[in-house]
Short mmCIF file of C-alpha atoms and ligand atoms in Angstrom, two decimals:
data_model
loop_
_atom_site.label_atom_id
_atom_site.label_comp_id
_atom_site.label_asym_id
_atom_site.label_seq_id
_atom_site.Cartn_x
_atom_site.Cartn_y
_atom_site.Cartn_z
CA UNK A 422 101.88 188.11 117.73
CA UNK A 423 103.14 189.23 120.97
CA UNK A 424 106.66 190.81 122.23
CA UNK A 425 107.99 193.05 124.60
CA UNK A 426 110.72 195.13 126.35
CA UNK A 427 111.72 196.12 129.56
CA UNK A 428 111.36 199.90 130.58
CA UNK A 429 115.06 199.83 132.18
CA UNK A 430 116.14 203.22 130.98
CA UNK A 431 118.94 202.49 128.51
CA UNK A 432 117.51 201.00 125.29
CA UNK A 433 120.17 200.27 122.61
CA UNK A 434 120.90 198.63 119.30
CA UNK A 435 120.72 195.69 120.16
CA UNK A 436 116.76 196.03 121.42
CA UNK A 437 116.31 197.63 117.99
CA UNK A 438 117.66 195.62 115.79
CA UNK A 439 117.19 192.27 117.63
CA UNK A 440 112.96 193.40 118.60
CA UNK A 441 111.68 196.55 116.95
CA UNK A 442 113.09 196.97 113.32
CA UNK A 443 111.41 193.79 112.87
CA UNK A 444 108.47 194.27 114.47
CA UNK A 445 107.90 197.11 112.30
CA UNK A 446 107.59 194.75 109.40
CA UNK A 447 105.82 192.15 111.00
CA UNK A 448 103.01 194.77 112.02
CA UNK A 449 101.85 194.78 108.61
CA UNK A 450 101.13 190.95 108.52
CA UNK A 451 99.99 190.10 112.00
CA UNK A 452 97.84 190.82 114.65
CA UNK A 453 99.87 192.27 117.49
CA UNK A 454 100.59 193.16 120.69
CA UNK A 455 103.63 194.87 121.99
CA UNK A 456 104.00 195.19 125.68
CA UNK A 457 106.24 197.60 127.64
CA UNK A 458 107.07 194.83 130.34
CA UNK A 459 107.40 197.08 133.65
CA UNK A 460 106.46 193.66 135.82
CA UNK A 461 109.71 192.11 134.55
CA UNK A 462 111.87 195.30 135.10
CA UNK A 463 111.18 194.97 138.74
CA UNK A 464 112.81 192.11 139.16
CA UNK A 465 116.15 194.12 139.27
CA UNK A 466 116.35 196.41 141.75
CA UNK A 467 117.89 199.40 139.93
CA UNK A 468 115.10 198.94 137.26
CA UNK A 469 112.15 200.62 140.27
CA UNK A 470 113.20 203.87 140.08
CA UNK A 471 112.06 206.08 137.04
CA UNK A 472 109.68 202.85 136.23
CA UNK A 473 106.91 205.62 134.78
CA UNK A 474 109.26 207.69 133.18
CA UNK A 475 111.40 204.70 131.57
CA UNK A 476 107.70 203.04 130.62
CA UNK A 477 106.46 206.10 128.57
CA UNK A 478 109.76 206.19 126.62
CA UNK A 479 109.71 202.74 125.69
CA UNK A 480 106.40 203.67 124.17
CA UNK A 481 108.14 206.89 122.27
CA UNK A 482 110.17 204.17 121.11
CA UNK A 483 107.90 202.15 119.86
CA UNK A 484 106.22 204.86 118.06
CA UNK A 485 108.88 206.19 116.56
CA UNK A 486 110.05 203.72 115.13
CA UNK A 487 107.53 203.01 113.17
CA UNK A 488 104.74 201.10 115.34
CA UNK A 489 101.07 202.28 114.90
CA UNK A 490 99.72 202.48 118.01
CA UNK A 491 96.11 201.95 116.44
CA UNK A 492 96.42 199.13 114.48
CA UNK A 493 98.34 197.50 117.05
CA UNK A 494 98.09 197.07 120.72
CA UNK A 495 101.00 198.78 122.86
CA UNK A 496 100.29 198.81 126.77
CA UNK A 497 102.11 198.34 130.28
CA UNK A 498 102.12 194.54 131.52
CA UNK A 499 101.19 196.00 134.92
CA UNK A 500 97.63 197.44 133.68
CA UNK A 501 96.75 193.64 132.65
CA UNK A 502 96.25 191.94 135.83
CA UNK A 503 95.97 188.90 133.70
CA UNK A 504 99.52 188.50 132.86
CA UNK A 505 100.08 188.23 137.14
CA UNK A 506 97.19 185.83 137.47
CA UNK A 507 98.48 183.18 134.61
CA UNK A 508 101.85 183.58 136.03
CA UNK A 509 100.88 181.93 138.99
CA UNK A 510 98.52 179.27 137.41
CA UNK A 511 101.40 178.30 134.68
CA UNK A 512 103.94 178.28 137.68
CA UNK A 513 102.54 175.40 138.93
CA UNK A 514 103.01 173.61 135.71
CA UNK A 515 106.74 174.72 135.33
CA UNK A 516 109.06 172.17 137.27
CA UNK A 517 112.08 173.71 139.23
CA UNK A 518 114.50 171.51 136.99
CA UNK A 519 113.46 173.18 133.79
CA UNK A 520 113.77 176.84 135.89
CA UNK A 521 117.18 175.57 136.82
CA UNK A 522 118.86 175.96 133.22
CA UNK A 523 118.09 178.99 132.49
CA UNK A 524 120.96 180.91 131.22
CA UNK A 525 120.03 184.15 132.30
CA UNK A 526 118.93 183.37 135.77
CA UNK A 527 122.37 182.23 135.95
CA UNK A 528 124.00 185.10 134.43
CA UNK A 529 121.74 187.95 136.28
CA UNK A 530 121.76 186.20 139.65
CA UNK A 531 125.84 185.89 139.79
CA UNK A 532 127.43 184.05 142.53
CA UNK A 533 124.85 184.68 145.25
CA UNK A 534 121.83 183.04 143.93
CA UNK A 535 120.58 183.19 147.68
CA UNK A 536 120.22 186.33 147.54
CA UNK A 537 118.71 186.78 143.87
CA UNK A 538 114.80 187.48 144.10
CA UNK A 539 112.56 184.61 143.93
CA UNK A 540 110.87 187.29 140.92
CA UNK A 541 114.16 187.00 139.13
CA UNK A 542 114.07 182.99 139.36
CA UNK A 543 110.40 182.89 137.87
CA UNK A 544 110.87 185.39 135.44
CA UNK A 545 110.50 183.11 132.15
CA UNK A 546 107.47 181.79 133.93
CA UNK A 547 105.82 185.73 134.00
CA UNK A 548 107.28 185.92 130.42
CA UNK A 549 105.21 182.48 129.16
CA UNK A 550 102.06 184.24 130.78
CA UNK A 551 102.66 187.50 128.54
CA UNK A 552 102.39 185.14 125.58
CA UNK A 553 99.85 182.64 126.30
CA UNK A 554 97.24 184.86 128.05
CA UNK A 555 96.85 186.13 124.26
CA UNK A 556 97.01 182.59 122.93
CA UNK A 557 99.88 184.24 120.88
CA UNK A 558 100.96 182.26 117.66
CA UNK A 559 104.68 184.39 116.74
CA UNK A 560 106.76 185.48 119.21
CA UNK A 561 109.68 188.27 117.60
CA UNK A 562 112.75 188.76 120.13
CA UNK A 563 116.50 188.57 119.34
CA UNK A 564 118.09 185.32 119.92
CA UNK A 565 118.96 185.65 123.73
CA UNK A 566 115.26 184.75 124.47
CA UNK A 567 115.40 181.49 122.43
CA UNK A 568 115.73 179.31 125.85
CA UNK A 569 112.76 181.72 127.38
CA UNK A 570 110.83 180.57 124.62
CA UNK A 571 111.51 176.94 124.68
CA UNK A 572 110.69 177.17 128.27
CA UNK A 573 107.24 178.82 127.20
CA UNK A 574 106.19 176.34 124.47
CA UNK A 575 107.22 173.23 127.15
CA UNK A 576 104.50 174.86 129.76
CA UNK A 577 102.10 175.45 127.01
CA UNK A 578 102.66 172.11 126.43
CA UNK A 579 102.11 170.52 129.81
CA UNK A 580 99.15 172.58 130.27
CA UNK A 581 97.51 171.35 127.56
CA UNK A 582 98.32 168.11 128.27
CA UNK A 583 97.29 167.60 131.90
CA UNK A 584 94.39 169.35 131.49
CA UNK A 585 93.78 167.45 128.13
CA UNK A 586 93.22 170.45 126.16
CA UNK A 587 94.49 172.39 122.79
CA UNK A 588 93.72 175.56 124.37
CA UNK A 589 97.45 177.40 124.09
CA UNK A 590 98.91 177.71 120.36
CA UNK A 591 102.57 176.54 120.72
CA UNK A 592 104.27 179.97 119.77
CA UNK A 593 106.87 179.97 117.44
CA UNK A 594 110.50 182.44 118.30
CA UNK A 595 110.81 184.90 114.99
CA UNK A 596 114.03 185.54 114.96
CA UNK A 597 114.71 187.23 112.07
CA UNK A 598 117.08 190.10 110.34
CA UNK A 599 120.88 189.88 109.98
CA UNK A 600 122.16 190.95 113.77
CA UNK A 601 119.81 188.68 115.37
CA UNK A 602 122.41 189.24 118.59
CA UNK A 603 124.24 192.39 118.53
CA UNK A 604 127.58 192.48 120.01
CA UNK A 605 129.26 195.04 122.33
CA UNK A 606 131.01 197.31 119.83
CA UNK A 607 134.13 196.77 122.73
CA UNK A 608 134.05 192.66 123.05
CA UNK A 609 132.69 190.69 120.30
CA UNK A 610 131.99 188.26 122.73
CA UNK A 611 130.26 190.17 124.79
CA UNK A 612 126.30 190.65 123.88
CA UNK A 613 125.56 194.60 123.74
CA UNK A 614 124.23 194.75 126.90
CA UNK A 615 123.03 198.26 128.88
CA UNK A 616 124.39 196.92 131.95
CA UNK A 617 128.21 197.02 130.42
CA UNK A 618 129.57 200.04 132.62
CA UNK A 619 131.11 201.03 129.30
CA UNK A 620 129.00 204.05 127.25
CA UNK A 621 131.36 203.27 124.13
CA UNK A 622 130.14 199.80 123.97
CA UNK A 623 126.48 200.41 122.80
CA UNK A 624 124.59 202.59 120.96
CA UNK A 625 121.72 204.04 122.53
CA UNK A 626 118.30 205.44 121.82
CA UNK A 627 118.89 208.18 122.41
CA UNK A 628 122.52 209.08 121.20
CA UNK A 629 122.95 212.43 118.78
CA UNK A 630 124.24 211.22 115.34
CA UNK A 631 127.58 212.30 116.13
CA UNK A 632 127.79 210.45 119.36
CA UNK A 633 126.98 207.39 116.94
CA UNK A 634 129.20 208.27 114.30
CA UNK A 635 131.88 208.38 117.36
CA UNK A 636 131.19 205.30 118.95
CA UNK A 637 131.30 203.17 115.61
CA UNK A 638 134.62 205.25 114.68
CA UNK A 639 136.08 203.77 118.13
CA UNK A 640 134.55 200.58 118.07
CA UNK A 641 136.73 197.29 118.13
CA UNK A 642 138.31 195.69 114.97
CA UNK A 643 141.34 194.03 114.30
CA UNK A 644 144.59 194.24 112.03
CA UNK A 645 143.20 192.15 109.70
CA UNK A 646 142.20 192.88 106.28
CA UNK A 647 138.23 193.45 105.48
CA UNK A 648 136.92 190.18 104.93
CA UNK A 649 135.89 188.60 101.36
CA UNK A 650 133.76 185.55 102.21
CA UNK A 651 132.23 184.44 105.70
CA UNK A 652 135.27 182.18 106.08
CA UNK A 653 137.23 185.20 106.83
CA UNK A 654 134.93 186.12 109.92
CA UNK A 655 136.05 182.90 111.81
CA UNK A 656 137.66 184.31 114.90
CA UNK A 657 137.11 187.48 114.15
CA UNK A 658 133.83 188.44 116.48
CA UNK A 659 134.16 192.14 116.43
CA UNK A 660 134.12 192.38 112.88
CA UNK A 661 131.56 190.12 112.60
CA UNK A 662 129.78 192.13 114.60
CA UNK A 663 130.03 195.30 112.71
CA UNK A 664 129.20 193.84 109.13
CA UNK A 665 125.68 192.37 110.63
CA UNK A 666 125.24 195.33 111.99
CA UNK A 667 125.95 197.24 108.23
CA UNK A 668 123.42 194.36 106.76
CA UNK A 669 120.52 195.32 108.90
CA UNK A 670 120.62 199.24 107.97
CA UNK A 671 121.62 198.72 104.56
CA UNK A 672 119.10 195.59 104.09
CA UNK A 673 121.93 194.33 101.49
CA UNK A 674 123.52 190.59 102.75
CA UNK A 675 126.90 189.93 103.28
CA UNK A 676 128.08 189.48 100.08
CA UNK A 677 126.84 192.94 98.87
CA UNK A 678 129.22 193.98 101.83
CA UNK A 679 132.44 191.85 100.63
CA UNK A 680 131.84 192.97 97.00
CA UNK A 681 131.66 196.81 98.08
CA UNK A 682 134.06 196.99 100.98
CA UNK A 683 137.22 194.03 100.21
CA UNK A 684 140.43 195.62 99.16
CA UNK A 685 139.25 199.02 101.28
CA UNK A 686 140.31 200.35 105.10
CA UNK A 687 138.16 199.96 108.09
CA UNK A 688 137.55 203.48 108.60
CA UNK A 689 136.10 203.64 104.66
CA UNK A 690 133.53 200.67 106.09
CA UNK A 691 133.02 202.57 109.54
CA UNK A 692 132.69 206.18 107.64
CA UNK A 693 129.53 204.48 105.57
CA UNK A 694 128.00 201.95 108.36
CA UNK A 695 127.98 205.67 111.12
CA UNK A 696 126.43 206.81 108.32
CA UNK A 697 123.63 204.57 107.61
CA UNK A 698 123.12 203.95 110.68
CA UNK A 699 122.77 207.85 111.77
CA UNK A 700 120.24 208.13 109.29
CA UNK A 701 117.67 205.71 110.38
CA UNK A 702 118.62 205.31 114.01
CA UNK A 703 118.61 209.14 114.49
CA UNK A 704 115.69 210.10 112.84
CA UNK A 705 114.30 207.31 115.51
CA UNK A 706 116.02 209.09 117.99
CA UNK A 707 114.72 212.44 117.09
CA UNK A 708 111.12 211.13 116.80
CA UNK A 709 111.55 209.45 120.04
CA UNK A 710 112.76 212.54 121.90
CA UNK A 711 109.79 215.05 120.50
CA UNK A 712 107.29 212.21 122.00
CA UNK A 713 108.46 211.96 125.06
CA UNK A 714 107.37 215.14 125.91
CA UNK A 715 104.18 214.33 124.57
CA UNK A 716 103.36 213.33 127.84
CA UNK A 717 99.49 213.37 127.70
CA UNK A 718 99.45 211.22 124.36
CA UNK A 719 101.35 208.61 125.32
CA UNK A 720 99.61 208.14 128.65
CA UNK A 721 96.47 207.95 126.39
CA UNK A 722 97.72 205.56 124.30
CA UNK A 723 99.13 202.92 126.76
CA UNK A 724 95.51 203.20 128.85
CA UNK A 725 94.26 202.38 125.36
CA UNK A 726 96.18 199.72 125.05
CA UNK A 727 95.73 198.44 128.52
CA UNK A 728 91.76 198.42 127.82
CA UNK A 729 91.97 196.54 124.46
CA UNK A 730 94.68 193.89 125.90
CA UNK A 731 92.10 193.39 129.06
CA UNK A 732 89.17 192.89 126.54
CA UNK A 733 91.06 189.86 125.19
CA UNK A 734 93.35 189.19 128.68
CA UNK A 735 89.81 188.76 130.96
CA UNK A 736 88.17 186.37 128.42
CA UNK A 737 90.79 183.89 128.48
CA UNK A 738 91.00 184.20 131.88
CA UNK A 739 87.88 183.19 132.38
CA UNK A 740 88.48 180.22 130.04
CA UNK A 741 91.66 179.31 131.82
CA UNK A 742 89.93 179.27 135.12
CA UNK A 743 86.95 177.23 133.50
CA UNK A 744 89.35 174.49 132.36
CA UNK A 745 91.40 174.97 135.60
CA UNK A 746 87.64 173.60 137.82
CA UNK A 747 88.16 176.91 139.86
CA UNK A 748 84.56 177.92 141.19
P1 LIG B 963 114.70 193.02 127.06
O1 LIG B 963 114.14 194.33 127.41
O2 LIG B 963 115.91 192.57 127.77
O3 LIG B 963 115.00 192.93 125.51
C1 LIG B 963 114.02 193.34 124.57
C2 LIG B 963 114.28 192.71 123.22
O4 LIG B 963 115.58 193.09 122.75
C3 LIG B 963 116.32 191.94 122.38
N1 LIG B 963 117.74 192.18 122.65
C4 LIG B 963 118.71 191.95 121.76
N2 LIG B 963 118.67 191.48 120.51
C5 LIG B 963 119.84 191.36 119.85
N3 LIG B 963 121.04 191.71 120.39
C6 LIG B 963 121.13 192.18 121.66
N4 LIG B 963 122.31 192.53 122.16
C7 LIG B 963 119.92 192.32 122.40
N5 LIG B 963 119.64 192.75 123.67
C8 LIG B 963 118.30 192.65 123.80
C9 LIG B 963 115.76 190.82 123.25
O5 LIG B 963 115.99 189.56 122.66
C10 LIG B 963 114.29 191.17 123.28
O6 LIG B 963 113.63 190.67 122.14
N6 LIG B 963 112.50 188.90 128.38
C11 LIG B 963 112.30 189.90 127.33
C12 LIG B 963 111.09 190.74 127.56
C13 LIG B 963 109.80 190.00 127.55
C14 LIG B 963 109.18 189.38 126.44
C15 LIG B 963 107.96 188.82 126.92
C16 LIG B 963 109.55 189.25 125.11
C17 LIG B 963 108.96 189.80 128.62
N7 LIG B 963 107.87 189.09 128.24
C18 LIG B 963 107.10 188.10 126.06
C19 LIG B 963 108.70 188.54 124.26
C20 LIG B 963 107.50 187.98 124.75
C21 LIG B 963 113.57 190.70 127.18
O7 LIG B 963 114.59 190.18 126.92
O8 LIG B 963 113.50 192.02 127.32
#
């Protein structure tokens, strides 16, 4: 299994409870590998600065939340020269058309797509390296990377095809848990993003549990009364939102949440979801913010990781290049 985030200073909820929470239950079933994906980061220009700094608190992230850096392999894509190498091999099997339609391309680039990097534009072709280059089988990421992974499983697919080959598993998107796309707690149809220029619309890392407790208090409902089936959610993004976001702390489904909550105020349901989410998110938090001074260890543990990930990265690079006819 094989996932990653980017090291661009702000994580958030939405990384958590999209990528990590389930990757810490995943962990005890597969194989895995989680990558802090520094290569990708640089494809937005704000993302260079800090890149160390950012890198080693993804891996405090990681860690505290619950990831055992022994079983499992956590390193920076930019020690594996591997995952550059494939990039460029599996570019050459990745038409411009299917490049074209991806969403987030479209999104990130904005309305001067001359001016985007050509990085940016290949992107989901560095991201199909990361996966294949471990011949990975499961694939856990929140739903926004479901067209990166389509993309992914196509080039595995014409890979193994021209060259005639089984040699790349098609990986399979997990996308699990109840807030498989978490919502800015502002604009329900917004995504929870850590580009919004609004601090009240995420939760981060890294916020104290009365910062949390604040930003759910404020966050976006309606004048509506709490909801008693899922029929009552139609329309109603925000509070949508808010109750998947209640189901992945409390590990209850929606039901349990009509049952407990229908008939009651919004600040009753607010008072108890700041609450549960305080208590796991900022012992996280806490965790996270000890390690990060732990300078030394987590240095030790990425080049770890690095050297295990190369171990498997070089072999099938070898094997790639066999297959490929390259001398
Ligand atoms: P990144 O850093 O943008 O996001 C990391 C993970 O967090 C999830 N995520 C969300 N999930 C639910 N709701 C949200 N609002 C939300 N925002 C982010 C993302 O789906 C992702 O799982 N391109 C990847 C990084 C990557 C990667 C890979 C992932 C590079 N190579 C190979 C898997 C396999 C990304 O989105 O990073």
């Amino acid at each position: 299994m094989f996932s990653g985030v980017q090291p661009t200073g702000k994580l958030h909820l939405g990384n958590y409870l999209g990528a990590i929470q389930n990757w810490v239950e995943l962990q005890k079933e597969f194989k895995c590998i989680f990558c802090i994906v520094d290569l990708h980061a640089i494809t937005v220009p704000d993302n260079r600065k800090d890149l160390k700094k950012n890198s080693l608190e993804v891996a405090a992230a990681y860690i505290a939340s619950g990831i055992d850096p022994k079983k499992n392999i956590i390193f920076c894509q930019s020690g594996v020269s591997g995952h550059s190498e494939l990039s460029w091999i599996l570019s050459c099997f990745a038409p411009m058309g299917w490049l074209n339609r991806m969403t987030q391309f479209k999104d990130k680039a904005g309305k001067n797509k001359e001016k985007a990097p050509l990085g940016l534009y290949s992107y989901p072709v560095l991201m199909a390296a990361d996966i294949l280059l471990y011949q990975s089988t499961h694939v856990p990421v929140g739903e926004d990377q479901k067209q990166h992974l389509e993309l992914c499983r196509d080039i595995a697919q014409a890979f193994n095809r021209f060259n005639n080959i089984n040699f790349f598993p098609i990986p399979e998107p997990v996308i699990m848990g109840s807030a498989t796309r978490v919502m800015s707690l502002k604009n329900g149809l917004n995504k929870m993003s850590k580009s919004d220029p609004s601090d009240l619309s995420r939760i981060n890392l890294l916020d104290s549990a009365e910062l949390i407790k604040k930003k759910i208090q404020k966050s976006k409902t309606d004048s509506g009364s709490f909801p008693e089936n899922d029929q009552h959610l139609s329309g109603r993004p925000e509070v949508e939102n808010l109750i998947n976001i209640f189901c992945s702390f409390s590990r209850e489904n929606r039901q349990y949440v009509y049952r407990k909550y229908s008939g009651k105020t919004f600040s009753e349901f607010k008072n108890d979801l700041a609450k549960i989410l305080s208590d796991e998110f900022s012992i996280i938090s806490k965790k996270a913010k000890e390690l990060i001074n732990e300078t030394d260890y987590l240095e030790n543990v990425l080049e770890e990781g690095a050297i295990r990930a190369n171990e498997i990265a070089e072999k099938n690079i070898k094997e790639i290049k066999k297959i490929m006819g390259f001398k």
